[in-house]
Tab-separated table of C-alpha atoms and ligand atoms in Angstrom:
chain	number	residue	atom	x	y	z
U	1	UNK	CA	0.000	0.000	0.000
U	2	UNK	CA	2.702	2.430	1.028
U	3	UNK	CA	4.942	1.511	-1.882
U	4	UNK	CA	2.182	2.343	-4.359
U	5	UNK	CA	1.246	5.558	-2.533
U	6	UNK	CA	4.882	6.622	-2.534
U	7	UNK	CA	5.175	5.839	-6.233
U	8	UNK	CA	2.166	8.002	-6.971
U	9	UNK	CA	3.625	10.878	-4.959
U	10	UNK	CA	6.786	10.741	-7.083
U	11	UNK	CA	4.639	12.143	-9.882
U	12	UNK	CA	3.116	14.952	-7.760
U	13	UNK	CA	4.577	18.452	-7.866
U	14	UNK	CA	4.401	21.597	-5.804
U	15	UNK	CA	1.535	23.901	-6.968
U	16	UNK	CA	0.103	21.194	-9.217
U	17	UNK	CA	-3.662	21.044	-9.821
U	18	UNK	CA	-5.098	17.559	-9.609
U	19	UNK	CA	-8.364	15.657	-9.618
U	20	UNK	CA	-7.857	13.900	-6.288
U	21	UNK	CA	-10.820	11.550	-6.789
U	22	UNK	CA	-9.193	10.131	-9.911
U	23	UNK	CA	-5.769	9.913	-8.267
U	24	UNK	CA	-7.158	8.024	-5.238
U	25	UNK	CA	-9.214	5.718	-7.456
U	26	UNK	CA	-6.121	4.907	-9.499
U	27	UNK	CA	-4.077	4.238	-6.354
U	28	UNK	CA	-6.628	1.990	-4.617
U	29	UNK	CA	-7.172	0.104	-7.880
U	30	UNK	CA	-3.431	-0.587	-8.107
U	31	UNK	CA	-3.414	-1.763	-4.473
U	32	UNK	CA	-6.390	-4.118	-4.811
U	33	UNK	CA	-5.106	-5.549	-8.106
U	34	UNK	CA	-1.762	-6.336	-6.489
U	35	UNK	CA	-3.469	-7.897	-3.450
U	36	UNK	CA	-5.963	-10.003	-5.330
U	37	UNK	CA	-4.086	-10.897	-8.531
U	38	UNK	CA	-0.422	-10.102	-7.839
U	39	UNK	CA	-0.498	-7.850	-10.897
U	40	UNK	CA	1.106	-4.408	-10.880
U	41	UNK	CA	-1.067	-2.291	-13.168
U	42	UNK	CA	1.592	0.414	-13.424
U	43	UNK	CA	2.694	0.512	-17.039
U	44	UNK	CA	0.605	-2.610	-17.761
U	45	UNK	CA	-1.335	-2.339	-21.042
U	46	UNK	CA	-4.295	-4.061	-19.324
U	47	UNK	CA	-4.649	-1.158	-16.884
U	48	UNK	CA	-6.574	1.031	-19.308
U	49	UNK	CA	-8.964	-1.765	-20.266
U	50	UNK	CA	-9.632	-2.569	-16.634
U	51	UNK	CA	-10.274	0.994	-15.544
U	52	UNK	CA	-12.465	1.706	-18.588
U	53	UNK	CA	-14.527	-1.429	-18.012
U	54	UNK	CA	-14.855	-0.741	-14.279
U	55	UNK	CA	-15.874	2.873	-14.820
U	56	UNK	CA	-18.525	1.910	-17.366
U	57	UNK	CA	-19.794	-0.830	-15.095
U	58	UNK	CA	-20.081	1.396	-12.042
U	59	UNK	CA	-21.568	4.325	-13.988
U	60	UNK	CA	-24.154	2.203	-15.778
U	61	UNK	CA	-25.061	0.309	-12.642
U	62	UNK	CA	-25.362	3.498	-10.585
U	63	UNK	CA	-27.429	5.149	-13.301
U	64	UNK	CA	-29.800	2.213	-13.527
U	65	UNK	CA	-30.089	1.827	-9.743
U	66	UNK	CA	-30.874	5.533	-9.362
U	67	UNK	CA	-33.546	5.265	-12.060
U	68	UNK	CA	-34.964	2.206	-10.302
U	69	UNK	CA	-35.101	4.005	-6.928
U	70	UNK	CA	-36.719	7.035	-8.589
U	71	UNK	CA	-39.255	4.772	-10.303
U	72	UNK	CA	-40.045	3.120	-6.952
U	73	UNK	CA	-40.577	6.512	-5.347
U	74	UNK	CA	-42.815	7.664	-8.173
U	75	UNK	CA	-44.533	4.279	-8.283
U	76	UNK	CA	-43.562	3.703	-11.914
U	77	UNK	CA	-42.638	0.294	-13.327
U	78	UNK	CA	-39.108	-0.555	-12.165
U	79	UNK	CA	-36.479	-1.242	-14.765
U	80	UNK	CA	-33.673	-3.107	-12.998
U	81	UNK	CA	-30.149	-3.336	-14.392
U	82	UNK	CA	-29.735	-6.430	-16.531
U	83	UNK	CA	-26.236	-7.155	-17.762
U	84	UNK	CA	-27.665	-7.911	-21.171
U	85	UNK	CA	-27.750	-4.345	-22.298
U	86	UNK	CA	-25.318	-2.473	-24.517
U	87	UNK	CA	-22.516	-0.753	-22.632
U	88	UNK	CA	-23.060	-2.730	-19.443
U	89	UNK	CA	-22.855	-6.097	-21.214
U	90	UNK	CA	-19.724	-5.039	-23.064
U	91	UNK	CA	-18.009	-3.922	-19.849
U	92	UNK	CA	-18.944	-7.155	-18.054
U	93	UNK	CA	-17.604	-9.187	-20.984
U	94	UNK	CA	-14.388	-7.184	-21.069
U	95	UNK	CA	-13.768	-7.701	-17.355
U	96	UNK	CA	-14.695	-11.397	-17.556
U	97	UNK	CA	-12.285	-11.965	-20.434
U	98	UNK	CA	-9.418	-10.315	-18.561
U	99	UNK	CA	-10.089	-12.180	-15.332
U	100	UNK	CA	-10.672	-15.588	-16.909
U	101	UNK	CA	-7.426	-15.199	-18.885
U	102	UNK	CA	-5.588	-14.489	-15.628
U	103	UNK	CA	-7.191	-17.502	-13.949
U	104	UNK	CA	-6.216	-19.764	-16.868
U	105	UNK	CA	-2.638	-18.435	-16.757
U	106	UNK	CA	-2.397	-19.116	-13.049
U	107	UNK	CA	-3.955	-22.574	-13.213
U	108	UNK	CA	-1.382	-23.514	-15.862
U	109	UNK	CA	1.506	-22.046	-13.873
U	110	UNK	CA	0.588	-23.648	-10.534
U	111	UNK	CA	2.905	-21.393	-8.447
U	112	UNK	CA	1.826	-19.758	-5.151
U	113	UNK	CA	1.895	-15.981	-5.626
U	114	UNK	CA	0.951	-15.230	-2.009
U	115	UNK	CA	-2.124	-13.332	-3.217
U	116	UNK	CA	-5.853	-13.947	-2.834
U	117	UNK	CA	-6.116	-15.694	-6.194
U	118	UNK	CA	-3.573	-18.306	-5.013
U	119	UNK	CA	-5.623	-18.834	-1.835
U	120	UNK	CA	-8.798	-19.280	-3.868
U	121	UNK	CA	-7.090	-21.732	-6.229
U	122	UNK	CA	-5.926	-23.718	-3.199
U	123	UNK	CA	-9.294	-23.716	-1.437
U	124	UNK	CA	-11.111	-27.057	-1.258
U	125	UNK	CA	-14.741	-27.803	-0.410
U	126	UNK	CA	-15.777	-30.607	1.982
U	127	UNK	CA	-15.911	-32.946	-1.027
U	128	UNK	CA	-12.304	-31.896	-1.971
U	129	UNK	CA	-13.461	-30.054	-5.096
U	130	UNK	CA	-11.883	-26.710	-5.926
U	131	UNK	CA	-13.603	-23.575	-7.182
U	132	UNK	CA	-14.927	-23.473	-10.742
U	133	UNK	CA	-13.879	-20.705	-13.113
U	134	UNK	CA	-17.296	-19.068	-12.728
U	135	UNK	CA	-17.036	-19.102	-8.910
U	136	UNK	CA	-13.535	-17.711	-9.083
U	137	UNK	CA	-14.650	-14.972	-11.438
U	138	UNK	CA	-17.504	-13.974	-9.112
U	139	UNK	CA	-15.298	-13.852	-6.007
U	140	UNK	CA	-12.531	-11.960	-7.762
U	141	UNK	CA	-14.784	-9.382	-9.419
U	142	UNK	CA	-16.628	-8.761	-6.130
U	143	UNK	CA	-13.413	-8.196	-4.195
U	144	UNK	CA	-12.006	-6.045	-6.948
U	145	UNK	CA	-15.100	-3.828	-7.287
U	146	UNK	CA	-15.973	-3.640	-3.577
U	147	UNK	CA	-12.350	-3.170	-2.635
U	148	UNK	CA	-11.255	0.027	-4.269
U	149	UNK	CA	-13.878	2.687	-5.001
U	150	UNK	CA	-15.064	2.771	-1.378
U	151	UNK	CA	-11.581	3.351	0.044
U	152	UNK	CA	-10.796	5.870	-2.703
U	153	UNK	CA	-13.866	7.867	-1.654
U	154	UNK	CA	-12.911	7.686	2.013
U	155	UNK	CA	-9.471	9.093	1.192
U	156	UNK	CA	-10.859	11.801	-1.073
U	157	UNK	CA	-13.342	12.970	1.593
U	158	UNK	CA	-10.530	12.882	4.159
U	159	UNK	CA	-8.489	15.410	2.253
U	160	UNK	CA	-11.557	17.554	1.618
U	161	UNK	CA	-12.345	17.695	5.340
U	162	UNK	CA	-8.696	18.276	6.266
U	163	UNK	CA	-8.540	21.181	3.809
U	164	UNK	CA	-11.491	22.781	5.651
U	165	UNK	CA	-10.110	22.215	9.176
U	166	UNK	CA	-6.591	23.542	9.441
U	167	UNK	CA	-6.348	22.743	13.176
U	168	UNK	CA	-7.050	19.045	12.496
U	169	UNK	CA	-4.611	19.012	9.606
U	170	UNK	CA	-1.882	20.639	11.731
U	171	UNK	CA	-2.380	18.023	14.463
U	172	UNK	CA	-2.267	15.223	11.904
U	173	UNK	CA	0.911	16.591	10.382
U	174	UNK	CA	2.534	16.928	13.816
U	175	UNK	CA	1.668	13.309	14.665
U	176	UNK	CA	2.950	11.986	11.357
U	177	UNK	CA	6.242	13.883	11.685
U	178	UNK	CA	6.642	12.808	15.284
U	179	UNK	CA	6.015	9.104	14.595
U	180	UNK	CA	7.626	8.779	11.175
U	181	UNK	CA	10.224	11.538	11.166
U	182	UNK	CA	10.197	11.744	7.375
U	183	UNK	CA	10.365	8.014	6.576
U	184	UNK	CA	7.538	5.985	5.031
U	185	UNK	CA	5.015	4.398	7.408
U	186	UNK	CA	4.810	0.663	8.064
U	187	UNK	CA	2.104	-1.402	9.691
U	188	UNK	CA	4.064	-1.298	12.986
U	189	UNK	CA	3.546	2.480	13.104
U	190	UNK	CA	-0.239	2.245	13.146
U	191	UNK	CA	-0.662	1.824	16.918
U	192	UNK	CA	1.236	5.112	17.288
U	193	UNK	CA	-0.740	6.955	14.605
U	194	UNK	CA	-3.733	7.292	16.920
U	195	UNK	CA	-4.956	10.678	15.710
U	196	UNK	CA	-4.719	9.469	12.097
U	197	UNK	CA	-6.983	6.542	13.046
U	198	UNK	CA	-9.460	8.904	14.735
U	199	UNK	CA	-9.595	11.020	11.568
U	200	UNK	CA	-10.388	7.946	9.456
U	201	UNK	CA	-13.274	7.029	11.797
U	202	UNK	CA	-14.666	10.554	11.759
U	203	UNK	CA	-14.469	10.765	7.948
U	204	UNK	CA	-16.359	7.463	7.645
U	205	UNK	CA	-18.967	8.902	10.011
U	206	UNK	CA	-19.608	12.109	8.072
U	207	UNK	CA	-19.089	10.762	4.555
U	208	UNK	CA	-19.784	7.010	4.658
U	209	UNK	CA	-18.784	5.738	1.185
U	210	UNK	CA	-21.639	3.225	1.374
U	211	UNK	CA	-24.328	5.716	2.339
U	212	UNK	CA	-27.307	3.393	1.924
U	213	UNK	CA	-27.900	-0.328	2.199
U	214	UNK	CA	-30.975	-2.451	2.350
U	215	UNK	CA	-32.341	-5.553	4.005
U	216	UNK	CA	-35.450	-7.697	3.610
U	217	UNK	CA	-37.243	-8.958	6.740
U	218	UNK	CA	-37.822	-12.717	6.487
U	219	UNK	CA	-41.015	-12.442	8.554
U	220	UNK	CA	-43.498	-9.631	9.188
U	221	UNK	CA	-41.901	-7.173	11.568
U	222	UNK	CA	-43.510	-4.558	13.800
U	223	UNK	CA	-41.385	-1.467	14.181
U	224	UNK	CA	-43.322	0.486	16.837
U	225	UNK	CA	-46.734	0.789	15.215
U	226	UNK	CA	-45.524	0.303	11.639
U	227	UNK	CA	-45.867	-3.110	10.036
U	228	UNK	CA	-42.986	-3.995	7.743
U	229	UNK	CA	-44.158	-7.031	5.770
U	230	UNK	CA	-41.891	-9.986	5.053
U	231	UNK	CA	-39.967	-9.433	1.819
U	232	UNK	CA	-40.292	-5.640	1.877
U	233	UNK	CA	-37.136	-3.706	1.096
U	234	UNK	CA	-35.961	-1.674	4.073
U	235	UNK	CA	-33.448	1.056	3.378
U	236	UNK	CA	-30.904	1.776	6.107
U	237	UNK	CA	-28.638	4.771	5.796
U	238	UNK	CA	-25.324	5.185	7.612
U	239	UNK	CA	-25.376	8.831	6.432
U	240	UNK	CA	-28.616	9.488	8.355
U	241	UNK	CA	-27.695	7.542	11.500
U	242	UNK	CA	-24.178	8.988	11.646
U	243	UNK	CA	-25.578	12.527	11.668
U	244	UNK	CA	-28.109	11.952	14.442
U	245	UNK	CA	-27.662	14.392	17.325
U	246	UNK	CA	-29.017	11.727	19.690
U	247	UNK	CA	-25.761	9.803	19.272
U	248	UNK	CA	-23.281	12.471	18.239
U	249	UNK	CA	-23.074	15.841	19.985
U	250	UNK	CA	-22.622	18.548	17.327
U	251	UNK	CA	-23.259	15.902	14.671
U	252	UNK	CA	-22.224	18.003	11.681
U	253	UNK	CA	-18.891	19.078	13.188
U	254	UNK	CA	-15.711	17.337	12.048
U	255	UNK	CA	-14.236	16.295	15.407
U	256	UNK	CA	-11.836	13.330	15.232
U	257	UNK	CA	-11.181	13.849	18.971
U	258	UNK	CA	-14.666	12.502	19.751
U	259	UNK	CA	-13.422	8.959	18.970
U	260	UNK	CA	-12.141	8.046	22.412
U	261	UNK	CA	-12.416	4.399	23.542
U	262	UNK	CA	-15.044	5.506	26.126
U	263	UNK	CA	-17.158	7.252	23.470
U	264	UNK	CA	-17.039	4.194	21.207
U	265	UNK	CA	-17.921	1.843	24.047
U	266	UNK	CA	-20.992	3.974	24.845
U	267	UNK	CA	-22.382	4.017	21.279
U	268	UNK	CA	-25.380	1.764	20.586
U	269	UNK	CA	-24.540	-1.079	18.207
U	270	UNK	CA	-25.863	0.332	14.933
U	271	UNK	CA	-25.314	4.026	15.548
U	272	UNK	CA	-22.060	3.683	13.579
U	273	UNK	CA	-21.905	1.166	10.753
U	274	UNK	CA	-19.816	2.374	7.803
U	275	UNK	CA	-19.044	-1.284	7.050
U	276	UNK	CA	-22.594	-2.610	7.440
U	277	UNK	CA	-23.261	-5.386	9.932
U	278	UNK	CA	-24.428	-8.931	10.530
U	279	UNK	CA	-23.441	-11.818	8.264
U	280	UNK	CA	-22.872	-9.463	5.318
U	281	UNK	CA	-20.466	-7.225	7.227
U	282	UNK	CA	-17.782	-5.829	4.930
U	283	UNK	CA	-15.122	-8.490	4.567
U	284	UNK	CA	-12.499	-5.844	3.782
U	285	UNK	CA	-13.084	-3.535	6.765
U	286	UNK	CA	-9.687	-4.034	8.390
U	287	UNK	CA	-7.958	-3.920	5.029
U	288	UNK	CA	-9.707	-0.599	4.312
U	289	UNK	CA	-8.873	0.971	7.699
U	290	UNK	CA	-5.236	-0.050	7.310
U	291	UNK	CA	-5.083	1.284	3.770
U	292	UNK	CA	-6.785	4.596	4.584
U	293	UNK	CA	-4.491	5.311	7.547
U	294	UNK	CA	-1.277	4.326	5.754
U	295	UNK	CA	-2.081	6.273	2.586
U	296	UNK	CA	-3.267	9.323	4.546
U	297	UNK	CA	-0.070	9.385	6.616
U	298	UNK	CA	2.095	8.964	3.509
U	299	UNK	CA	0.425	11.856	1.677
U	300	UNK	CA	-0.019	14.183	4.670
U	301	UNK	CA	3.668	13.990	5.491
U	302	UNK	CA	4.675	15.293	2.084
U	303	UNK	CA	1.803	17.482	0.852
U	304	UNK	CA	-0.744	19.989	2.013
U	305	UNK	CA	-3.837	19.510	-0.115
U	306	UNK	CA	-5.801	22.688	-0.817
U	307	UNK	CA	-9.352	22.698	-2.179
U	308	UNK	CA	-9.571	26.024	-4.029
U	309	UNK	CA	-13.339	25.927	-4.547
U	310	UNK	CA	-14.849	24.203	-1.497
U	311	UNK	CA	-18.306	25.711	-2.132
U	312	UNK	CA	-18.496	23.658	-5.327
U	313	UNK	CA	-18.007	20.345	-3.512
U	314	UNK	CA	-21.268	18.445	-3.191
U	315	UNK	CA	-21.788	14.785	-2.346
U	316	UNK	CA	-23.127	12.686	-5.180
U	317	UNK	CA	-25.089	9.802	-3.673
U	318	UNK	CA	-24.464	7.379	-6.478
U	319	UNK	CA	-23.656	3.702	-5.858
U	320	UNK	CA	-21.037	5.053	-3.466
U	321	UNK	CA	-20.812	8.553	-2.033
U	322	UNK	CA	-18.375	10.632	-4.053
U	323	UNK	CA	-17.829	14.330	-4.626
U	324	UNK	CA	-19.835	15.334	-7.687
U	325	UNK	CA	-17.532	15.754	-10.697
U	326	UNK	CA	-14.489	14.716	-8.637
U	327	UNK	CA	-12.461	16.708	-6.112
U	328	UNK	CA	-10.250	19.359	-7.714
U	329	UNK	CA	-7.294	20.207	-5.500
U	330	UNK	CA	-4.022	22.142	-5.542
U	331	UNK	CA	-0.981	20.426	-4.078
U	332	UNK	CA	1.571	22.213	-1.886
U	333	UNK	CA	4.731	20.328	-1.138
U	334	UNK	CA	5.710	20.605	2.500
U	335	UNK	CA	9.048	22.270	3.050
U	336	UNK	CA	9.360	21.352	6.732
U	337	UNK	CA	10.811	17.853	6.898
U	338	UNK	CA	11.609	16.032	10.134
W	1	LIG	C1	-13.774	2.460	3.404
W	1	LIG	C2	-13.892	1.393	2.644
W	1	LIG	C3	-15.060	0.439	2.634
W	1	LIG	C4	-16.357	0.644	3.021
W	1	LIG	C5	-16.974	1.920	3.589
W	1	LIG	C6	-17.062	-0.603	2.803
W	1	LIG	C7	-18.405	-0.803	3.121
W	1	LIG	C8	-19.075	-1.993	2.942
W	1	LIG	C9	-20.438	-2.236	3.342
W	1	LIG	C10	-21.366	-1.225	4.027
W	1	LIG	C11	-20.749	-3.521	3.005
W	1	LIG	C12	-22.072	-4.251	3.290
W	1	LIG	C13	-23.074	-4.015	2.192
W	1	LIG	C14	-24.436	-4.576	2.583
W	1	LIG	O1	-24.622	-5.029	3.698
W	1	LIG	O2	-25.328	-4.552	1.737
W	1	LIG	C15	-19.579	-4.090	2.368
W	1	LIG	C16	-19.498	-5.369	1.858
W	1	LIG	C17	-18.377	-5.893	1.255
W	1	LIG	N1	-17.136	-5.309	1.176
W	1	LIG	FE1	-16.647	-3.461	1.812
W	1	LIG	N2	-16.190	-1.518	2.272
W	1	LIG	C18	-14.961	-0.934	2.157
W	1	LIG	C19	-13.795	-1.526	1.695
W	1	LIG	C20	-13.707	-2.809	1.243
W	1	LIG	C21	-12.475	-3.449	0.813
W	1	LIG	C22	-11.093	-2.797	0.835
W	1	LIG	C23	-12.799	-4.701	0.406
W	1	LIG	C24	-11.921	-5.813	-0.136
W	1	LIG	C25	-10.643	-5.923	0.090
W	1	LIG	C26	-14.232	-4.861	0.574
W	1	LIG	C27	-14.942	-5.991	0.244
W	1	LIG	C28	-16.283	-6.181	0.521
W	1	LIG	C29	-17.015	-7.393	0.167
W	1	LIG	C30	-16.457	-8.610	-0.563
W	1	LIG	C31	-18.323	-7.222	0.633
W	1	LIG	C32	-19.480	-8.199	0.537
W	1	LIG	C33	-19.489	-9.070	1.761
W	1	LIG	C34	-20.646	-10.052	1.770
W	1	LIG	O3	-21.702	-9.744	1.205
W	1	LIG	O4	-20.491	-11.101	2.380
W	1	LIG	N3	-14.742	-3.701	1.092
W	1	LIG	N4	-18.563	-3.148	2.353
């Protein structure tokens, strides 16, 4: 994670203007591809195909889901996304082809790459059978898609909030310099980067990348005097819960300091759930927290990120919560080293 973040920073310059959303998306995509497939997308001709296919897939899916939600609200016939249609089908095919080619390559090679694909290829069911190509494709695509846009959004919102709260940014910078003294972070530094960890939690509270999820009750359920029938779709929003003054004093204020162990221990179970909950809890939650803290520390040590037009930044509640049109920033290289 740190190696890729550092490599990206090599290309950043003082006073450079940048679309931070794109930069973070690129970085987290490189990290997840390395973790899952042991493939470094940097300079790889497949990188462009992958990112084009993923972008189309996410855009089309988000567009169709939003239309479906709107149709539900207006009580119109719902048109759900079917991967049999034009651009969506093409993107799915493109991604499938790339992934199945990788799987075939790796089956033929038979070497352990120490990545998730190797673990999946090794996995055996009770009857000793391994995973089929279709199962592998499903697992890999899910991890790949779920595992990068969310963290990219968390990082992008982090730098937006830091740019608006100079006192928090100064404290973060002081911690990073104190703990790292100019070198790159490692996983052993994390227990000492406590304020960095508090910032990550507070960002996920105010801008939860998964801002809405849904569940279906298996049986009729009485919620006070409202009957929710079995099979109904119930929307649950981390965005709404995380901004409830009943749980969070000054709920709209960006206050990483609120995340003390005592405060967390006193929170009701689902007052904070950026990673969902229950059996479908995010499988990558620890991976994401590690990645967000390490990347934030790496960047914050070297650059101050300015948002020249903060009034233009609005959340776009698409499939994930991103800044509408991306986050345009100006980079300032830090002169004060350790
Ligand atoms: C800040 C970053 C992340 C956030 C906010 C996030 C959030 C979530 C949420 C809310 C769910 C549950 C969705 C539901 O219940 O309907 C989920 C599921 C999932 N996440 Fe994440 N996630 C993040 C990062 C990651 C990463 C890095 C990975 C992979 C390495 C990952 C892999 C998954 C997978 C595979 C599922 C589906 C689990 C299942 O259904 O059993 N996520 N995530």
